[in-house]
Amino acid sequence: MSPARPQRVCVLGATGSVGVNTLDVIERHPDRFELVAISGHRNIERLAQQTRAFQPRWVVVPDDEARHQLQDLLGPVTTDILVGEAALAEVAASPDVDVVMAAIVGSAGLTSSLAAARAGKRLLLANKESLVVAGDLLMRAVAESGAQLLPIDSEHNAIFQCLPAEHRRQGVASVLLTASGGPFLHTPAAQLARVTPAQAVAHPNWSMGAKISVDSASLMNKGLELIEACWLFGLTPADVEVVVHPESIIHSMVRYLDGSVIAQLGTPDMRTPIAYGLGYPERITSGSAPLAFDPTLKLTFDQPDRQRFPCLRLAEEAIAAGGTLPTVLNAANEVSVAAFLDERLGFTDLARINEQTMDRLGTMAVSSVEQLLEVDHRARQVATTVIKEMSA
Ligand code: NDP
Ligand code: MG
């Protein structure tokens, strides 16, 4: 059964990996969804292709240069081109939008995620950094406005599916957050300092943006996801067990008091959680290949190695300390990952820079979004200084 009128969808970060997958699912269901707004940042050519294909009402670009470039590529069109970060929040909160897919990478996605939450939208949250930076404020905004927050991160989407439909904590003993372990799962510690950005972004199971691919390789992604899970489901770090599962077939699990464990399985394809969020509570087709239960299907498990991958431990420390420390860690990590991708840092420096930035800034009680954006800015400066000192 399709809804009476198509849901009007806004996809922020449409040109990225999650954005492209979201448009793929939307295109399969023209009777259910109408794409009314998209945004891009640097990839204006892809944004132009998407605009031609979907003819949304609004397209958001970062600056006037991008606007001119897009106008030149498009020629005369009916789409309105809006400019700047404020425009992202504006379209996310527009009364002419029902559903917002937050698929911008990094804390740059926070303001628009919050705007969608405050405006009471169905918020499909891929941008985990929003929750890491401002989990308390974002969850409160959702509760106050009656917004519907559905996690798109595959693990959190799996946990959402495995929790009881009502009384969502009833009988739950713990949550099992699965981790592929990334491309360096079996790389000896002594070799980690020499791995290259190209090796780090070559994830064994998932095709994703560069930043999250490096985070997966360092296990920072699992650390960010631990923090994300705590906010989404009202958990403490002690309620979450991180389990290495290299095949990425089980996307996460919930352990119950009676000994039952409920898991969500599927081929590693982001279109599955995206379709779940778009269609909820109904199930719709996503285009993902069905999981084959044959002798090639292997499910293996291990414990994470916090010695070789200290970023996971840093995230555990940050959420345990609370306040602004997760914001500091996230900002330091965005800076260190960018420097690593730019070949200005080694892989094992990522954790060092993140830790030193946390040590130098410490934590404060959270008071407002403005304060968190200020902390984010300050932590970026400190991380940049730490990188300079290290390479001097
Ligand atoms: P990508 O790097 O592929 O895409 C990021 C998107 O954000 C692009 O549209 C990019 O525009 C845009 N963008 C980048 N910087 C800015 C900025 N400063 N302001 C506004 N827009 C910006 O990332 P992914 O799609 O891989 O990830 C998106 C989010 O989803 C991340 O938070 C990630 O952690 C999360 N996620 C991703 C998964 C995946 O499979 N990829 C899985 C689970 C979660 P442009 O490309 O035009 O420059
Ligand atoms: Mg994930």
CSV table of C-alpha atoms and ligand atoms in Angstrom, one decimal:
chain,number,residue,atom,x,y,z
A,1,MET,CA,0.0,0.0,0.0
A,2,SER,CA,1.5,3.4,-1.0
A,3,PRO,CA,0.8,6.6,0.9
A,4,ALA,CA,-2.0,8.8,-0.3
A,5,ARG,CA,0.4,11.4,-1.7
A,6,PRO,CA,4.2,11.0,-2.3
A,7,GLN,CA,6.4,11.8,0.6
A,8,ARG,CA,8.4,15.0,-0.2
A,9,VAL,CA,12.1,14.1,0.5
A,10,CYS,CA,15.1,16.4,1.0
A,11,VAL,CA,18.5,14.7,0.6
A,12,LEU,CA,21.4,16.6,2.2
A,13,GLY,CA,24.7,15.3,0.9
A,14,ALA,CA,23.0,13.9,-2.3
A,15,THR,CA,26.4,13.7,-4.2
A,16,GLY,CA,28.0,11.4,-1.6
A,17,SER,CA,27.9,7.7,-1.2
A,18,VAL,CA,24.8,7.6,1.0
A,19,GLY,CA,23.2,10.4,-1.0
A,20,VAL,CA,23.6,8.5,-4.3
A,21,ASN,CA,22.2,5.3,-2.7
A,22,THR,CA,19.2,7.2,-1.4
A,23,LEU,CA,18.4,8.6,-4.9
A,24,ASP,CA,18.7,5.1,-6.2
A,25,VAL,CA,16.0,3.9,-3.8
A,26,ILE,CA,13.8,6.9,-4.3
A,27,GLU,CA,13.9,6.4,-8.1
A,28,ARG,CA,12.5,2.9,-7.6
A,29,HIS,CA,9.4,4.2,-6.0
A,30,PRO,CA,8.0,7.2,-7.9
A,31,ASP,CA,4.6,6.7,-6.5
A,32,ARG,CA,5.9,7.0,-2.9
A,33,PHE,CA,8.6,9.6,-3.0
A,34,GLU,CA,9.1,13.0,-4.6
A,35,LEU,CA,12.6,14.4,-4.4
A,36,VAL,CA,12.1,18.1,-3.6
A,37,ALA,CA,15.6,19.3,-2.4
A,38,ILE,CA,19.2,18.1,-2.7
A,39,SER,CA,22.6,19.5,-1.7
A,40,GLY,CA,26.2,19.0,-2.8
A,41,HIS,CA,29.5,20.5,-1.8
A,42,ARG,CA,32.4,20.1,-4.3
A,43,ASN,CA,31.0,17.6,-6.8
A,44,ILE,CA,28.9,20.1,-8.8
A,45,GLU,CA,28.9,17.9,-11.9
A,46,ARG,CA,27.1,15.1,-10.1
A,47,LEU,CA,24.8,17.6,-8.6
A,48,ALA,CA,23.9,18.9,-12.1
A,49,GLN,CA,23.2,15.3,-13.3
A,50,GLN,CA,21.0,14.7,-10.3
A,51,THR,CA,19.1,18.0,-10.8
A,52,ARG,CA,18.5,17.1,-14.4
A,53,ALA,CA,17.3,13.6,-13.5
A,54,PHE,CA,15.0,14.5,-10.6
A,55,GLN,CA,14.1,18.2,-11.2
A,56,PRO,CA,13.9,19.0,-7.5
A,57,ARG,CA,12.5,22.3,-6.4
A,58,TRP,CA,15.7,23.4,-4.6
A,59,VAL,CA,19.4,22.6,-4.9
A,60,VAL,CA,21.8,23.9,-2.2
A,61,VAL,CA,25.4,24.7,-3.0
A,62,PRO,CA,28.1,26.1,-0.7
A,63,ASP,CA,29.0,29.4,-2.4
A,64,ASP,CA,28.5,31.7,-5.3
A,65,GLU,CA,31.2,30.0,-7.4
A,66,ALA,CA,29.4,26.7,-7.1
A,67,ARG,CA,26.1,28.4,-8.0
A,68,HIS,CA,27.6,29.8,-11.2
A,69,GLN,CA,29.2,26.5,-12.1
A,70,LEU,CA,25.9,24.7,-11.5
A,71,GLN,CA,23.9,27.3,-13.5
A,72,ASP,CA,26.4,27.0,-16.4
A,73,LEU,CA,26.0,23.2,-16.4
A,74,LEU,CA,22.2,23.3,-16.2
A,75,GLY,CA,21.2,26.1,-18.4
A,76,PRO,CA,17.6,27.3,-17.9
A,77,VAL,CA,15.8,25.2,-15.3
A,78,THR,CA,12.9,25.6,-12.8
A,79,THR,CA,15.0,24.5,-9.9
A,80,ASP,CA,15.9,27.3,-7.4
A,81,ILE,CA,19.6,27.3,-6.5
A,82,LEU,CA,20.2,28.3,-2.9
A,83,VAL,CA,23.6,29.1,-1.3
A,84,GLY,CA,25.3,28.5,2.0
A,85,GLU,CA,24.9,26.6,5.2
A,86,ALA,CA,21.8,28.5,6.3
A,87,ALA,CA,20.1,27.3,3.2
A,88,LEU,CA,20.7,23.7,4.2
A,89,ALA,CA,18.9,24.3,7.5
A,90,GLU,CA,16.2,26.2,5.7
A,91,VAL,CA,15.3,23.4,3.2
A,92,ALA,CA,15.5,20.8,6.0
A,93,ALA,CA,12.9,22.7,8.0
A,94,SER,CA,10.7,23.7,5.1
A,95,PRO,CA,6.9,23.0,5.5
A,96,ASP,CA,7.1,21.6,2.0
A,97,VAL,CA,9.4,18.8,3.1
A,98,ASP,CA,8.3,15.6,5.0
A,99,VAL,CA,11.5,13.6,5.1
A,100,VAL,CA,15.1,14.7,5.5
A,101,MET,CA,18.0,12.4,4.7
A,102,ALA,CA,21.0,13.8,6.6
A,103,ALA,CA,23.9,12.4,4.6
A,104,ILE,CA,26.5,15.2,4.9
A,105,VAL,CA,29.8,14.0,6.3
A,106,GLY,CA,31.2,15.4,9.5
A,107,SER,CA,30.1,18.1,12.0
A,108,ALA,CA,29.2,20.2,8.9
A,109,GLY,CA,25.9,18.3,9.0
A,110,LEU,CA,25.0,19.3,12.5
A,111,THR,CA,23.0,22.5,11.9
A,112,SER,CA,20.8,21.0,9.2
A,113,SER,CA,20.2,17.8,11.2
A,114,LEU,CA,19.1,19.9,14.2
A,115,ALA,CA,16.9,22.1,12.0
A,116,ALA,CA,15.1,19.0,10.7
A,117,ALA,CA,14.7,17.6,14.2
A,118,ARG,CA,13.3,20.9,15.5
A,119,ALA,CA,10.9,21.2,12.6
A,120,GLY,CA,9.5,17.8,13.5
A,121,LYS,CA,10.5,16.0,10.3
A,122,ARG,CA,11.0,12.3,9.7
A,123,LEU,CA,14.8,12.5,10.1
A,124,LEU,CA,16.8,9.7,8.4
A,125,LEU,CA,20.2,10.1,10.1
A,126,ALA,CA,23.3,8.9,8.3
A,127,ASN,CA,25.4,11.8,9.7
A,128,LYS,CA,26.5,10.1,12.9
A,129,GLU,CA,28.8,13.0,13.7
A,130,SER,CA,25.6,15.0,14.6
A,131,LEU,CA,24.9,12.7,17.5
A,132,VAL,CA,28.6,12.4,18.5
A,133,VAL,CA,28.9,16.2,18.6
A,134,ALA,CA,25.5,17.1,20.1
A,135,GLY,CA,23.6,13.9,21.1
A,136,ASP,CA,21.9,15.4,24.0
A,137,LEU,CA,20.6,18.5,22.2
A,138,LEU,CA,19.6,16.5,19.1
A,139,MET,CA,17.7,13.9,21.0
A,140,ARG,CA,15.9,16.6,23.0
A,141,ALA,CA,15.0,18.5,19.9
A,142,VAL,CA,13.5,15.3,18.5
A,143,ALA,CA,11.5,14.6,21.7
A,144,GLU,CA,10.2,18.2,21.9
A,145,SER,CA,9.1,18.5,18.3
A,146,GLY,CA,7.7,15.0,17.8
A,147,ALA,CA,10.2,14.4,15.0
A,148,GLN,CA,10.7,10.8,14.0
A,149,LEU,CA,14.4,9.9,14.1
A,150,LEU,CA,15.3,6.7,12.2
A,151,PRO,CA,19.0,5.6,12.1
A,152,ILE,CA,20.5,4.9,8.7
A,153,ASP,CA,23.9,3.8,9.9
A,154,SER,CA,23.6,0.1,9.2
A,155,GLU,CA,24.4,-1.1,12.7
A,156,HIS,CA,22.0,1.3,14.3
A,157,ASN,CA,19.3,0.5,11.8
A,158,ALA,CA,19.9,-3.2,12.6
A,159,ILE,CA,19.6,-2.5,16.4
A,160,PHE,CA,16.4,-0.5,15.8
A,161,GLN,CA,15.0,-3.4,13.9
A,162,CYS,CA,16.0,-5.9,16.6
A,163,LEU,CA,14.7,-4.0,19.6
A,164,PRO,CA,11.1,-4.6,20.8
A,165,ALA,CA,8.6,-2.5,18.8
A,166,GLU,CA,7.1,-1.1,22.0
A,167,HIS,CA,8.7,-0.6,25.4
A,168,ARG,CA,12.0,-0.5,23.5
A,169,ARG,CA,14.2,-1.4,26.4
A,170,GLN,CA,12.1,-4.2,27.9
A,171,GLY,CA,14.1,-7.3,28.5
A,172,VAL,CA,17.2,-6.1,26.8
A,173,ALA,CA,20.4,-7.3,28.3
A,174,SER,CA,22.9,-5.6,25.9
A,175,VAL,CA,23.4,-4.5,22.4
A,176,LEU,CA,26.0,-6.2,20.2
A,177,LEU,CA,27.6,-3.7,17.8
A,178,THR,CA,29.3,-5.5,15.0
A,179,ALA,CA,32.5,-4.2,13.3
A,180,SER,CA,34.1,-5.5,10.1
A,181,GLY,CA,37.5,-4.6,11.5
A,182,GLY,CA,38.4,-2.8,8.3
A,183,PRO,CA,41.2,-3.5,5.9
A,184,PHE,CA,43.9,-3.7,8.6
A,185,LEU,CA,42.2,-6.3,10.8
A,186,HIS,CA,45.2,-8.7,10.5
A,187,THR,CA,47.9,-6.1,9.8
A,188,PRO,CA,50.7,-6.4,12.4
A,189,ALA,CA,51.2,-3.3,14.7
A,190,ALA,CA,54.7,-2.7,13.3
A,191,GLN,CA,53.3,-2.3,9.7
A,192,LEU,CA,50.4,0.0,10.6
A,193,ALA,CA,52.6,3.2,10.6
A,194,ARG,CA,53.4,2.6,6.9
A,195,VAL,CA,49.9,1.9,5.4
A,196,THR,CA,48.7,4.3,2.7
A,197,PRO,CA,45.5,6.3,2.3
A,198,ALA,CA,44.7,4.1,-0.8
A,199,GLN,CA,45.0,1.0,1.4
A,200,ALA,CA,42.9,2.6,4.1
A,201,VAL,CA,40.0,3.5,1.9
A,202,ALA,CA,39.8,0.1,0.2
A,203,HIS,CA,37.2,-1.4,2.6
A,204,PRO,CA,36.8,-5.1,2.2
A,205,ASN,CA,32.9,-5.1,2.2
A,206,TRP,CA,31.5,-1.6,1.9
A,207,SER,CA,31.9,1.1,-0.7
A,208,MET,CA,31.8,4.4,1.2
A,209,GLY,CA,33.1,8.0,1.3
A,210,ALA,CA,36.8,8.5,2.1
A,211,LYS,CA,36.4,9.9,5.7
A,212,ILE,CA,34.2,7.0,7.0
A,213,SER,CA,36.5,4.5,5.2
A,214,VAL,CA,39.5,5.8,7.1
A,215,ASP,CA,37.4,5.8,10.3
A,216,SER,CA,36.5,2.1,9.6
A,217,ALA,CA,40.2,1.3,9.2
A,218,SER,CA,41.2,2.9,12.5
A,219,LEU,CA,38.1,1.6,14.4
A,220,MET,CA,37.3,5.3,15.1
A,221,ASN,CA,34.1,4.5,13.2
A,222,LYS,CA,33.1,1.9,15.8
A,223,GLY,CA,33.9,4.4,18.5
A,224,LEU,CA,31.7,7.0,16.9
A,225,GLU,CA,29.0,4.4,16.5
A,226,LEU,CA,29.3,3.4,20.2
A,227,ILE,CA,28.6,7.1,21.1
A,228,GLU,CA,25.8,7.2,18.5
A,229,ALA,CA,24.2,4.0,19.9
A,230,CYS,CA,24.2,5.4,23.5
A,231,TRP,CA,22.3,8.5,22.4
A,232,LEU,CA,19.9,6.8,20.0
A,233,PHE,CA,18.8,4.0,22.4
A,234,GLY,CA,19.4,5.5,25.8
A,235,LEU,CA,22.3,3.2,26.6
A,236,THR,CA,25.6,3.5,28.6
A,237,PRO,CA,28.9,2.2,27.1
A,238,ALA,CA,28.6,-0.8,29.5
A,239,ASP,CA,25.4,-1.8,27.7
A,240,VAL,CA,27.2,-2.1,24.3
A,241,GLU,CA,29.5,-5.0,23.3
A,242,VAL,CA,31.7,-4.4,20.3
A,243,VAL,CA,32.1,-7.6,18.3
A,244,VAL,CA,34.4,-8.0,15.2
A,245,HIS,CA,32.5,-9.7,12.4
A,246,PRO,CA,34.7,-9.5,9.3
A,247,GLU,CA,32.0,-10.6,6.8
A,248,SER,CA,29.6,-7.6,7.5
A,249,ILE,CA,26.6,-9.9,7.1
A,250,ILE,CA,25.2,-9.5,10.6
A,251,HIS,CA,24.7,-5.7,10.9
A,252,SER,CA,24.2,-5.8,14.7
A,253,MET,CA,22.3,-7.7,17.4
A,254,VAL,CA,20.3,-7.3,20.6
A,255,ARG,CA,20.9,-9.7,23.5
A,256,TYR,CA,17.9,-10.4,25.7
A,257,LEU,CA,17.6,-11.3,29.4
A,258,ASP,CA,16.2,-14.8,28.5
A,259,GLY,CA,19.3,-15.7,26.5
A,260,SER,CA,17.8,-14.9,23.1
A,261,VAL,CA,19.9,-12.9,20.6
A,262,ILE,CA,18.1,-11.3,17.7
A,263,ALA,CA,20.2,-10.3,14.7
A,264,GLN,CA,19.5,-8.4,11.5
A,265,LEU,CA,21.3,-9.9,8.4
A,266,GLY,CA,21.7,-8.8,4.8
A,267,THR,CA,24.2,-8.3,2.1
A,268,PRO,CA,26.4,-5.2,2.9
A,269,ASP,CA,24.4,-2.6,0.9
A,270,MET,CA,23.3,0.8,2.3
A,271,ARG,CA,20.2,0.7,0.2
A,272,THR,CA,18.7,-1.7,2.8
A,273,PRO,CA,18.8,0.6,5.8
A,274,ILE,CA,17.9,3.6,3.5
A,275,ALA,CA,14.8,1.8,2.2
A,276,TYR,CA,13.9,0.8,5.7
A,277,GLY,CA,14.0,4.4,6.8
A,278,LEU,CA,12.1,5.7,3.8
A,279,GLY,CA,9.4,3.1,3.9
A,280,TYR,CA,9.0,2.7,7.7
A,281,PRO,CA,6.8,1.1,9.0
A,282,GLU,CA,6.3,-0.6,5.6
A,283,ARG,CA,9.0,-2.7,3.9
A,284,ILE,CA,9.8,-1.6,0.3
A,285,THR,CA,12.3,-2.9,-2.3
A,286,SER,CA,15.8,-1.5,-2.2
A,287,GLY,CA,17.6,-3.0,-5.1
A,288,SER,CA,20.0,-4.9,-2.8
A,289,ALA,CA,20.9,-8.5,-3.7
A,290,PRO,CA,19.2,-11.2,-1.6
A,291,LEU,CA,21.5,-12.9,1.0
A,292,ALA,CA,22.4,-16.4,-0.3
A,293,PHE,CA,22.4,-19.1,2.4
A,294,ASP,CA,24.9,-21.4,0.8
A,295,PRO,CA,28.3,-22.9,1.7
A,296,THR,CA,30.1,-19.7,0.8
A,297,LEU,CA,28.3,-17.8,3.6
A,298,LYS,CA,30.6,-17.6,6.6
A,299,LEU,CA,29.9,-15.8,9.9
A,300,THR,CA,33.0,-15.4,12.1
A,301,PHE,CA,33.6,-13.3,15.2
A,302,ASP,CA,36.4,-11.9,17.3
A,303,GLN,CA,37.1,-9.3,19.9
A,304,PRO,CA,38.4,-5.8,18.9
A,305,ASP,CA,42.1,-5.1,19.5
A,306,ARG,CA,42.2,-1.8,21.4
A,307,GLN,CA,46.1,-1.9,21.4
A,308,ARG,CA,46.5,-1.8,17.7
A,309,PHE,CA,43.4,0.4,17.3
A,310,PRO,CA,43.4,2.9,20.2
A,311,CYS,CA,40.7,5.2,18.6
A,312,LEU,CA,38.0,2.8,19.9
A,313,ARG,CA,39.4,3.3,23.4
A,314,LEU,CA,39.5,7.1,22.9
A,315,ALA,CA,35.8,7.1,22.0
A,316,GLU,CA,35.0,4.9,25.0
A,317,GLU,CA,36.8,7.4,27.2
A,318,ALA,CA,35.1,10.4,25.6
A,319,ILE,CA,31.6,9.1,26.1
A,320,ALA,CA,32.4,8.0,29.7
A,321,ALA,CA,33.7,11.5,30.5
A,322,GLY,CA,30.8,13.1,28.7
A,323,GLY,CA,30.2,16.8,28.3
A,324,THR,CA,32.1,18.3,25.3
A,325,LEU,CA,34.8,15.6,25.1
A,326,PRO,CA,33.1,13.7,22.3
A,327,THR,CA,32.8,17.0,20.4
A,328,VAL,CA,36.5,17.5,20.8
A,329,LEU,CA,37.4,14.0,19.7
A,330,ASN,CA,35.1,14.2,16.6
A,331,ALA,CA,36.7,17.5,15.5
A,332,ALA,CA,40.3,16.3,16.1
A,333,ASN,CA,39.5,13.2,14.1
A,334,GLU,CA,38.1,15.1,11.2
A,335,VAL,CA,41.3,17.1,11.1
A,336,SER,CA,43.6,14.2,11.5
A,337,VAL,CA,41.8,12.1,8.9
A,338,ALA,CA,41.9,14.9,6.4
A,339,ALA,CA,45.7,15.2,7.0
A,340,PHE,CA,46.2,11.5,6.6
A,341,LEU,CA,44.2,11.5,3.3
A,342,ASP,CA,46.5,14.3,2.3
A,343,GLU,CA,49.6,12.2,3.1
A,344,ARG,CA,50.7,14.7,5.8
A,345,LEU,CA,50.4,12.1,8.6
A,346,GLY,CA,50.9,8.4,9.1
A,347,PHE,CA,48.0,6.1,10.0
A,348,THR,CA,49.2,5.5,13.6
A,349,ASP,CA,49.4,9.3,14.1
A,350,LEU,CA,45.6,9.5,13.9
A,351,ALA,CA,45.1,8.2,17.4
A,352,ARG,CA,48.0,10.3,18.8
A,353,ILE,CA,46.6,13.6,17.5
A,354,ASN,CA,43.1,12.7,18.6
A,355,GLU,CA,44.3,11.8,22.1
A,356,GLN,CA,46.6,14.9,22.5
A,357,THR,CA,43.8,17.2,21.4
A,358,MET,CA,41.5,15.5,24.0
A,359,ASP,CA,44.2,15.9,26.7
A,360,ARG,CA,44.8,19.6,25.9
A,361,LEU,CA,41.1,20.6,25.8
A,362,GLY,CA,39.5,18.3,28.4
A,363,THR,CA,35.7,18.4,28.9
A,364,MET,CA,33.1,21.0,29.9
A,365,ALA,CA,29.4,20.7,30.6
A,366,VAL,CA,27.3,21.2,27.4
A,367,SER,CA,25.2,24.4,27.4
A,368,SER,CA,24.2,25.2,23.8
A,369,VAL,CA,24.7,24.4,20.2
A,370,GLU,CA,26.7,27.6,19.8
A,371,GLN,CA,29.0,26.5,22.6
A,372,LEU,CA,29.5,23.1,20.8
A,373,LEU,CA,30.2,24.8,17.5
A,374,GLU,CA,32.8,26.9,19.3
A,375,VAL,CA,34.4,23.8,20.9
A,376,ASP,CA,34.4,22.1,17.5
A,377,HIS,CA,36.2,25.1,16.0
A,378,ARG,CA,38.7,25.3,18.9
A,379,ALA,CA,39.5,21.6,18.8
A,380,ARG,CA,40.2,21.9,15.0
A,381,GLN,CA,42.7,24.6,15.8
A,382,VAL,CA,44.4,22.6,18.6
A,383,ALA,CA,44.5,19.4,16.4
A,384,THR,CA,46.1,21.5,13.6
A,385,THR,CA,48.7,22.8,16.1
A,386,VAL,CA,49.4,19.2,17.3
A,387,ILE,CA,50.0,18.1,13.7
A,388,LYS,CA,52.4,21.0,13.1
A,389,GLU,CA,54.3,20.2,16.3
A,390,MET,CA,54.6,16.5,15.4
A,391,SER,CA,55.9,17.2,12.0
A,392,ALA,CA,58.4,19.9,13.1
B,1,NDP,P1,30.7,11.1,1.2
B,1,NDP,O1,32.0,11.8,1.5
B,1,NDP,O2,30.6,10.1,0.2
B,1,NDP,O3,29.6,12.2,1.0
B,1,NDP,C1,29.5,13.3,1.9
B,1,NDP,C2,28.4,14.3,1.3
B,1,NDP,O4,28.5,15.5,2.1
B,1,NDP,C3,28.7,14.7,-0.1
B,1,NDP,O5,27.4,15.0,-0.7
B,1,NDP,C4,29.5,16.0,0.0
B,1,NDP,O6,29.4,16.8,-1.1
B,1,NDP,C5,28.8,16.6,1.3
B,1,NDP,N1,29.7,17.5,2.0
B,1,NDP,C6,31.0,17.3,2.3
B,1,NDP,N2,31.5,18.3,3.1
B,1,NDP,C7,30.4,19.2,3.3
B,1,NDP,C8,30.3,20.4,3.9
B,1,NDP,N3,31.3,21.0,4.6
B,1,NDP,N4,29.1,21.0,3.9
B,1,NDP,C9,28.0,20.5,3.2
B,1,NDP,N5,28.1,19.3,2.6
B,1,NDP,C10,29.3,18.7,2.6
B,1,NDP,O7,30.3,10.5,2.6
B,1,NDP,P2,29.3,9.2,2.9
B,1,NDP,O8,28.1,9.3,2.0
B,1,NDP,O9,30.1,8.0,2.9
B,1,NDP,O10,28.9,9.5,4.4
B,1,NDP,C11,27.9,10.5,4.8
B,1,NDP,C12,27.5,10.4,6.2
B,1,NDP,O11,26.9,9.1,6.4
B,1,NDP,C13,28.7,10.4,7.2
B,1,NDP,O12,28.4,11.0,8.4
B,1,NDP,C14,29.0,8.9,7.4
B,1,NDP,O13,29.6,8.6,8.6
B,1,NDP,C15,27.6,8.3,7.3
B,1,NDP,N6,27.5,6.9,6.9
B,1,NDP,C16,28.0,6.5,5.7
B,1,NDP,C17,27.9,5.2,5.3
B,1,NDP,C18,28.3,4.8,3.9
B,1,NDP,O14,28.1,3.6,3.6
B,1,NDP,N7,28.9,5.6,3.1
B,1,NDP,C19,27.4,4.2,6.2
B,1,NDP,C20,27.0,4.7,7.5
B,1,NDP,C21,27.0,6.0,7.8
B,1,NDP,P3,30.4,16.7,-2.4
B,1,NDP,O15,30.6,15.2,-2.6
B,1,NDP,O16,29.7,17.3,-3.5
B,1,NDP,O17,31.7,17.4,-2.0
B,2,MG,MG,28.1,1.8,10.4
